[in-house]
XYZ file of N, CA and C in Angstrom:
342
model
N -0.098 17.171 7.827
C -0.102 16.868 6.403
C -1.529 16.510 5.968
N -1.829 16.812 4.736
C -3.157 16.517 4.206
C -3.261 15.053 3.808
N -4.482 14.612 3.580
C -4.711 13.244 3.092
C -3.952 13.023 1.795
N -3.991 13.977 0.888
C -3.285 13.878 -0.400
C -1.773 13.769 -0.186
N -1.226 14.567 0.713
C 0.216 14.515 0.964
C 0.637 13.164 1.534
N -0.146 12.627 2.462
C 0.174 11.309 3.019
C 0.041 10.234 1.939
N -1.006 10.303 1.127
C -1.182 9.332 0.053
C -0.011 9.384 -0.923
N 0.401 10.576 -1.328
C 1.537 10.710 -2.252
C 2.814 10.167 -1.621
N 3.036 10.482 -0.350
C 4.209 9.981 0.368
C 4.199 8.458 0.400
N 3.033 7.893 0.686
C 2.915 6.441 0.780
C 3.172 5.774 -0.573
N 2.598 6.322 -1.634
C 2.804 5.736 -2.961
C 4.275 5.821 -3.369
N 4.921 6.958 -3.106
C 6.349 7.093 -3.409
C 7.168 6.061 -2.637
N 6.847 5.879 -1.370
C 7.563 4.900 -0.549
C 7.339 3.485 -1.067
N 6.095 3.191 -1.462
C 5.775 1.860 -1.989
C 6.528 1.592 -3.290
N 6.496 2.538 -4.210
C 7.094 2.288 -5.535
C 8.618 2.282 -5.502
N 9.214 2.833 -4.454
C 10.673 2.777 -4.315
C 11.111 1.723 -3.310
N 10.152 0.979 -2.772
C 10.402 -0.059 -1.770
C 11.232 0.467 -0.607
N 10.867 1.646 -0.111
C 11.560 2.270 1.008
C 10.789 1.948 2.291
N 11.223 0.923 2.987
C 10.512 0.441 4.165
C 10.445 1.500 5.269
N 11.553 2.172 5.522
C 11.543 3.205 6.564
C 10.545 4.305 6.220
N 10.526 4.702 4.956
C 9.632 5.764 4.513
C 8.166 5.326 4.619
N 7.865 4.092 4.207
C 6.480 3.627 4.273
C 6.009 3.532 5.726
N 6.893 3.137 6.618
C 6.509 2.975 8.019
C 6.244 4.316 8.708
N 6.747 5.416 8.146
C 6.451 6.745 8.686
C 4.958 7.060 8.621
N 4.234 6.372 7.746
C 2.816 6.654 7.525
C 1.894 5.947 8.519
N 2.438 5.085 9.367
C 1.643 4.292 10.306
C 2.067 4.581 11.735
N 1.228 4.166 12.688
C 1.619 4.168 14.087
C 1.132 2.876 14.746
N 1.354 2.740 16.027
C 1.051 1.479 16.720
C -0.428 1.120 16.669
N -1.300 2.098 16.456
C -2.729 1.832 16.379
C -3.236 1.535 14.983
N -2.366 1.564 13.981
C -2.772 1.340 12.593
C -3.144 -0.118 12.343
N -4.074 -0.317 11.377
C -4.523 -1.647 10.990
C -4.567 -1.709 9.468
N -4.037 -2.807 8.909
C -4.104 -3.061 7.466
C -4.830 -4.388 7.275
N -5.954 -4.347 6.542
C -6.763 -5.541 6.298
C -6.576 -5.962 4.847
N -6.184 -7.223 4.645
C -5.970 -7.777 3.303
C -6.559 -9.179 3.236
N -6.558 -9.743 2.044
C -6.980 -11.128 1.901
C -5.951 -12.096 2.488
N -4.755 -11.597 2.803
C -3.704 -12.419 3.405
C -3.770 -12.385 4.927
N -4.665 -11.544 5.463
C -4.798 -11.424 6.904
C -4.907 -9.977 7.326
N -5.067 -9.777 8.622
C -5.136 -8.446 9.208
C -3.854 -8.213 9.982
N -3.271 -7.043 9.755
C -1.981 -6.692 10.341
C -2.179 -5.468 11.229
N -1.855 -5.631 12.505
C -2.091 -4.586 13.496
C -0.771 -4.114 14.085
N -0.617 -2.811 14.197
C 0.573 -2.247 14.830
C 1.790 -2.264 13.929
N 2.807 -1.570 14.376
C 3.996 -1.351 13.552
C 4.740 -2.626 13.196
N 4.910 -3.538 14.133
C 5.675 -4.757 13.843
C 5.007 -5.608 12.773
N 3.701 -5.825 12.893
C 3.001 -6.654 11.909
C 2.942 -5.971 10.548
N 2.713 -4.663 10.537
C 2.657 -3.941 9.263
C 4.034 -3.923 8.604
N 5.074 -3.764 9.388
C 6.432 -3.816 8.829
C 6.711 -5.188 8.221
N 6.286 -6.246 8.871
C 6.459 -7.588 8.318
C 5.731 -7.755 6.996
N 4.518 -7.216 6.899
C 3.759 -7.266 5.652
C 4.518 -6.577 4.530
N 4.976 -5.356 4.782
C 5.673 -4.616 3.722
C 7.042 -5.196 3.417
N 7.703 -5.795 4.373
C 8.974 -6.468 4.095
C 8.753 -7.561 3.053
N 7.695 -8.351 3.223
C 7.391 -9.408 2.251
C 7.001 -8.833 0.891
N 6.196 -7.793 0.892
C 5.790 -7.167 -0.372
C 7.004 -6.609 -1.097
N 7.885 -5.933 -0.361
C 9.056 -5.325 -0.992
C 10.052 -6.372 -1.471
N 10.106 -7.528 -0.827
C 10.944 -8.616 -1.325
C 10.531 -8.984 -2.749
N 9.236 -8.978 -2.996
C 8.748 -9.308 -4.336
C 8.931 -8.138 -5.302
N 8.507 -6.940 -4.909
C 8.525 -5.801 -5.825
C 9.917 -5.215 -6.049
N 10.914 -5.629 -5.282
C 12.274 -5.141 -5.514
C 13.008 -5.961 -6.578
N 12.388 -7.019 -7.068
C 13.007 -7.824 -8.115
C 13.054 -7.052 -9.430
N 14.084 -7.300 -10.211
C 14.250 -6.634 -11.509
C 13.018 -6.843 -12.378
N 12.603 -5.784 -13.046
C 11.466 -5.858 -13.953
C 10.121 -5.633 -13.288
N 10.093 -5.396 -11.990
C 8.826 -5.174 -11.284
C 8.326 -3.752 -11.511
N 7.002 -3.618 -11.614
C 6.386 -2.313 -11.813
C 5.134 -2.194 -10.955
N 4.759 -0.968 -10.668
C 3.482 -0.655 -10.028
C 3.050 0.692 -10.586
N 1.864 0.726 -11.184
C 1.387 1.950 -11.819
C 0.033 2.340 -11.260
N -0.042 3.575 -10.814
C -1.273 4.126 -10.270
C -2.213 4.480 -11.419
N -3.434 3.969 -11.362
C -4.428 4.240 -12.400
C -5.390 5.355 -11.992
N -5.716 5.401 -10.707
C -6.724 6.351 -10.259
C -6.582 6.588 -8.767
N -6.945 7.791 -8.348
C -7.045 8.077 -6.923
C -8.242 8.990 -6.704
N -8.873 8.801 -5.567
C -10.009 9.619 -5.174
C -9.858 9.917 -3.688
N -10.032 11.180 -3.331
C -9.883 11.588 -1.934
C -11.143 12.323 -1.496
N -11.680 11.894 -0.365
C -12.832 12.534 0.273
C -12.498 12.702 1.740
N -12.170 13.924 2.137
C -11.857 14.170 3.539
C -10.667 13.358 4.002
N -10.881 12.491 5.008
C -9.784 11.688 5.554
C -9.692 10.294 4.925
N -10.398 10.090 3.810
C -10.405 8.788 3.140
C -9.832 8.923 1.727
N -8.942 8.005 1.394
C -8.348 7.970 0.056
C -8.542 6.579 -0.533
N -8.776 6.548 -1.833
C -9.004 5.297 -2.560
C -8.117 5.321 -3.794
N -7.393 4.220 -4.029
C -6.566 4.119 -5.234
C -6.830 2.811 -5.954
N -6.599 2.844 -7.263
C -6.602 1.661 -8.116
C -5.238 1.637 -8.800
N -4.621 0.454 -8.828
C -3.315 0.331 -9.446
C -3.150 -1.053 -10.056
N -2.110 -1.209 -10.873
C -1.761 -2.514 -11.428
C -0.239 -2.636 -11.432
N 0.235 -3.864 -11.551
C 1.681 -4.061 -11.532
C 2.093 -5.437 -12.018
N 3.395 -5.598 -12.112
C 4.025 -6.853 -12.539
C 5.245 -7.111 -11.674
N 5.453 -8.360 -11.358
C 6.711 -8.811 -10.770
C 7.094 -10.088 -11.520
N 8.296 -10.575 -11.349
C 8.631 -11.845 -11.985
C 7.727 -12.998 -11.541
N 7.111 -12.870 -10.361
C 6.293 -13.932 -9.801
C 4.804 -13.806 -10.094
N 4.305 -12.565 -10.167
C 2.857 -12.341 -10.238
C 2.481 -11.212 -11.183
N 1.255 -11.315 -11.704
C 0.622 -10.248 -12.479
C -0.464 -9.648 -11.597
N -0.329 -8.378 -11.256
C -1.299 -7.647 -10.441
C -2.212 -6.889 -11.401
N -3.261 -7.559 -11.865
C -4.118 -7.015 -12.919
C -4.959 -5.850 -12.439
N -5.503 -5.952 -11.246
C -6.378 -4.922 -10.708
C -6.237 -4.944 -9.197
N -5.746 -3.858 -8.647
C -5.569 -3.773 -7.197
C -6.173 -2.471 -6.699
N -6.694 -2.526 -5.496
C -7.294 -1.345 -4.895
C -6.940 -1.279 -3.412
N -6.658 -0.077 -2.960
C -6.419 0.190 -1.547
C -7.327 1.335 -1.123
N -7.835 1.242 0.082
C -8.569 2.335 0.700
C -7.849 2.678 1.998
N -7.670 3.966 2.236
C -6.939 4.454 3.395
C -7.809 5.424 4.191
N -7.796 5.291 5.504
C -8.332 6.329 6.380
C -7.117 6.980 7.023
N -7.007 8.291 6.845
C -5.835 9.028 7.306
C -6.289 10.071 8.313
N -5.740 9.972 9.533
C -6.107 10.888 10.614
C -4.847 11.458 11.245
N -4.784 12.776 11.334
C -3.641 13.453 11.960
C -2.310 13.008 11.356
N -2.267 12.861 10.026
C -1.035 12.528 9.336
C -0.626 11.070 9.399
N -1.536 10.189 9.827
C -1.220 8.762 9.984
C -2.294 7.929 9.294
N -1.861 6.861 8.608
C -2.812 5.891 8.070
C -3.288 5.048 9.242
N -4.537 5.255 9.647
C -5.059 4.508 10.787
C -5.704 3.200 10.352
N -6.223 3.166 9.117
C -6.871 1.963 8.592
C -6.602 1.903 7.094
N -6.254 0.709 6.622
C -6.037 0.478 5.201
C -6.631 -0.866 4.836
N -7.245 -0.924 3.672
C -7.679 -2.218 3.126
C -7.038 -2.398 1.766
N -6.801 -3.649 1.400
C -6.252 -3.995 0.088
C -7.045 -5.152 -0.485
N -7.313 -5.076 -1.775
C -7.889 -6.206 -2.525
C -7.271 -6.172 -3.908
N -7.082 -7.347 -4.490
C -6.484 -7.366 -5.818
C -6.701 -8.665 -6.539
N -6.676 -8.548 -7.856
C -6.662 -9.708 -8.738
C -5.188 -9.995 -9.035
N -4.619 -10.925 -8.280
C -3.195 -11.245 -8.372
C -3.082 -12.669 -8.922
N -2.462 -12.790 -10.092
C -2.342 -14.076 -10.752
C -0.877 -14.505 -10.800
N -0.563 -15.692 -10.272
C 0.820 -16.188 -10.382
C 1.188 -16.407 -11.844
N 2.450 -16.206 -12.153
C 2.927 -16.412 -13.528
C 3.351 -17.861 -13.726
């Protein structure tokens, strides 16, 4: 799969809070770096997304993609969202995708509690 196909798959999985689908994009060597910590391997990454989906599955939650840029095996997105708990004013993720797998991801965001 191409970088674009993996990115689209990942965004669809994220916006539908489909944990099984999102986990298809990672493997045991994957790393996700955030301001909440670094998550390595499938178990830690699954725990991260379980917590995220607990929040984004609440009624009235949204996530909207503003921009994406792809260069080779690297993808960059900007998005914003709302949940009953937080306002995600500006969020960005960068992905390195190799052989159909997200091997490295970073996240940063302006997240304000309501």
